[in-house]
Amino acid sequence: RTGTGGRVRIWHPSGATVELTLFGAHIVSWRTPSALLPGGVERLWMSSLSALDGSAPIHGGVPIGGVPIAWPQFADVGALPLHGFARERQWVLVGPSSRGGVAESLAGTDAAVAEFSLRSDEQVANGSWRQPPTEPFPWSFTLRYRIELCENSLRLQLRVQHEGVPGGRA
């Protein structure tokens, strides 16, 4: 695996923040405002052993750790490496959702919103995204990951769009 990186931080007007790595779209920090603690209260635990440089999947500890994406399989229940490949791929920020620079409204509450995407590619299709190569995943897909940050809540949505099977059949 080669070191890839980049981080995105989402701010809410209340002072709440969420931070994630583009490698794996892994949430590594979620802070909510506090009158007593400058910088807010950290809500997630991250292992001090986590490589945060894009060289390996991040370990945050379960169930209260950082928020990983385990896709298209969980644990070792399939032919792919542990928790699939979405946590070992570089995601793309496809845009914050806003109107005129003001965070989008969520159920009457202002929310800061960002969306990320991961699409199938040749490396995933033939298993060469990892060295040594792993099991191929030849199905075409697009993953969309939406994060909505409010003052004291975080809403996550992962959508999967199936775009075809090996041989071009839908």
Coordinates of C-alpha atoms in Angstrom, one line a residue:
R1 CA 0.0 0.0 0.0
T2 CA 1.3 3.4 -0.8
G3 CA 0.9 6.3 1.5
T4 CA -2.0 8.5 0.4
G5 CA -3.8 11.0 2.5
G6 CA -5.6 14.1 3.0
R7 CA -8.1 15.1 5.7
V8 CA -11.3 16.9 5.6
R9 CA -12.7 18.9 8.6
I10 CA -16.3 19.9 8.8
W11 CA -17.3 22.8 11.0
H12 CA -20.7 23.6 12.5
P13 CA -21.4 27.2 13.6
S14 CA -21.8 26.0 17.2
G15 CA -18.2 24.9 17.3
A16 CA -18.8 21.2 16.7
T17 CA -16.3 19.6 14.3
V18 CA -15.8 16.2 12.6
E19 CA -12.6 15.2 10.9
L20 CA -12.0 12.3 8.5
T21 CA -9.3 10.9 6.4
L22 CA -9.8 10.6 2.6
F23 CA -8.0 7.3 2.9
G24 CA -10.8 5.0 3.9
A25 CA -13.2 7.9 4.6
H26 CA -12.6 7.1 8.3
I27 CA -13.9 9.5 10.9
V28 CA -11.0 10.1 13.3
S29 CA -12.5 13.0 15.4
W30 CA -15.9 14.2 16.4
R31 CA -16.0 17.1 18.9
T32 CA -19.0 18.8 20.4
P33 CA -19.0 22.2 22.0
S34 CA -18.3 22.6 25.8
A35 CA -18.5 25.7 28.0
L36 CA -15.7 24.2 30.2
L37 CA -13.3 22.7 27.6
P38 CA -11.8 25.0 24.9
G39 CA -11.9 23.0 21.6
G40 CA -14.9 20.9 22.8
V41 CA -15.3 17.4 23.9
E42 CA -13.8 14.5 21.9
R43 CA -16.5 11.9 21.4
L44 CA -14.4 9.1 19.7
W45 CA -11.5 7.0 20.8
M46 CA -8.6 6.3 18.4
S47 CA -5.9 3.7 19.0
S48 CA -2.5 5.3 19.5
L49 CA -1.2 2.5 17.2
S50 CA -3.3 3.7 14.2
A51 CA -1.3 4.7 11.1
L52 CA -2.9 8.0 10.1
D53 CA -0.7 8.5 7.0
G54 CA -2.6 6.3 4.5
S55 CA -0.2 3.4 4.7
A56 CA -2.7 1.0 6.5
P57 CA -6.3 0.9 7.6
I58 CA -7.0 3.0 10.7
H59 CA -7.9 1.2 13.9
G60 CA -10.3 3.0 16.2
G61 CA -11.6 0.4 18.5
V62 CA -15.1 -1.0 18.7
P63 CA -17.7 0.0 19.6
I64 CA -16.7 3.5 20.5
G65 CA -13.8 4.0 18.2
G66 CA -13.4 6.1 15.1
V67 CA -16.0 5.4 12.5
P68 CA -14.7 3.1 9.7
I69 CA -16.5 1.9 6.6
A70 CA -16.5 -1.9 6.3
W71 CA -17.6 -2.7 2.7
P72 CA -18.3 -4.9 0.9
Q73 CA -17.9 -7.3 3.7
F74 CA -17.6 -7.2 7.5
A75 CA -14.8 -8.9 9.3
D76 CA -13.5 -12.0 7.5
V77 CA -16.8 -13.5 6.4
G78 CA -15.9 -13.4 2.7
A79 CA -13.0 -13.8 0.3
L80 CA -11.7 -10.2 0.6
P81 CA -9.3 -9.0 3.3
L82 CA -10.6 -8.1 6.7
H83 CA -13.6 -5.6 6.4
G84 CA -13.3 -5.3 2.6
F85 CA -11.6 -2.7 0.6
A86 CA -13.5 0.6 1.1
R87 CA -11.4 1.4 4.2
E88 CA -8.2 1.0 2.2
R89 CA -9.1 3.2 -0.8
Q90 CA -8.8 6.9 -1.4
W91 CA -12.2 8.6 -1.3
V92 CA -13.1 11.9 -3.1
L93 CA -14.9 14.9 -1.5
V94 CA -17.7 15.5 -4.0
G95 CA -19.0 18.6 -2.2
P96 CA -20.5 20.1 0.8
S97 CA -24.2 20.6 0.6
S98 CA -25.0 24.2 1.2
R99 CA -27.3 27.0 0.1
G100 CA -25.5 30.4 -0.4
G101 CA -22.7 29.3 2.0
V102 CA -25.2 28.5 4.8
A103 CA -25.2 24.9 6.0
E104 CA -28.2 22.9 4.8
S105 CA -31.1 22.6 7.2
L106 CA -31.7 19.2 8.7
A107 CA -35.1 18.7 10.3
G108 CA -35.3 22.4 11.4
T109 CA -31.7 22.4 12.7
D110 CA -28.8 23.8 10.8
A111 CA -26.4 21.0 9.8
A112 CA -23.0 21.2 8.2
V113 CA -23.0 18.6 5.4
A114 CA -20.3 17.0 3.3
E115 CA -20.5 14.1 0.8
F116 CA -17.8 11.7 -0.3
S117 CA -17.6 9.1 -3.1
L118 CA -15.8 5.9 -4.0
R119 CA -16.2 4.2 -7.4
S120 CA -15.1 0.9 -8.7
D121 CA -11.9 0.9 -10.7
E122 CA -9.5 -1.4 -12.5
Q123 CA -7.5 -2.1 -9.3
V124 CA -10.6 -3.2 -7.3
A125 CA -11.9 -5.2 -10.3
N126 CA -8.7 -7.3 -10.5
G127 CA -7.6 -7.3 -6.9
S128 CA -4.4 -5.3 -7.4
W129 CA -5.4 -2.5 -5.0
R130 CA -3.4 -4.4 -2.4
Q131 CA 0.0 -6.0 -2.6
P132 CA 0.2 -8.9 -2.8
P133 CA -2.9 -8.9 -4.9
T134 CA -6.1 -10.1 -3.3
E135 CA -9.5 -11.5 -4.4
P136 CA -11.0 -9.5 -7.3
F137 CA -14.2 -7.6 -6.9
P138 CA -15.5 -7.3 -10.5
W139 CA -18.9 -5.7 -9.8
S140 CA -19.2 -2.0 -10.7
F141 CA -20.4 0.3 -7.9
T142 CA -20.5 3.8 -6.6
L143 CA -20.5 4.5 -2.8
R144 CA -21.8 7.8 -1.5
Y145 CA -21.0 8.7 2.1
R146 CA -22.9 11.7 3.5
I147 CA -22.0 13.3 6.9
E148 CA -24.4 15.7 8.6
L149 CA -22.9 17.5 11.6
C150 CA -25.2 19.3 14.1
E151 CA -24.3 20.9 17.5
N152 CA -24.6 17.7 19.4
S153 CA -25.2 15.0 16.8
L154 CA -23.6 13.3 13.9
R155 CA -25.7 11.6 11.1
L156 CA -23.9 9.2 8.7
Q157 CA -25.4 7.7 5.5
L158 CA -23.8 5.2 3.2
R159 CA -25.5 4.6 -0.1
V160 CA -24.5 1.9 -2.6
Q161 CA -25.3 2.1 -6.2
H162 CA -24.9 -1.2 -8.1
E163 CA -23.8 -0.4 -11.7
G164 CA -23.4 -3.8 -13.2
V165 CA -22.0 -7.3 -12.9
P166 CA -19.0 -9.0 -14.6
G167 CA -19.6 -9.3 -18.3
G168 CA -21.6 -6.1 -18.5
R169 CA -25.0 -7.4 -17.4
A170 CA -26.9 -5.1 -15.1

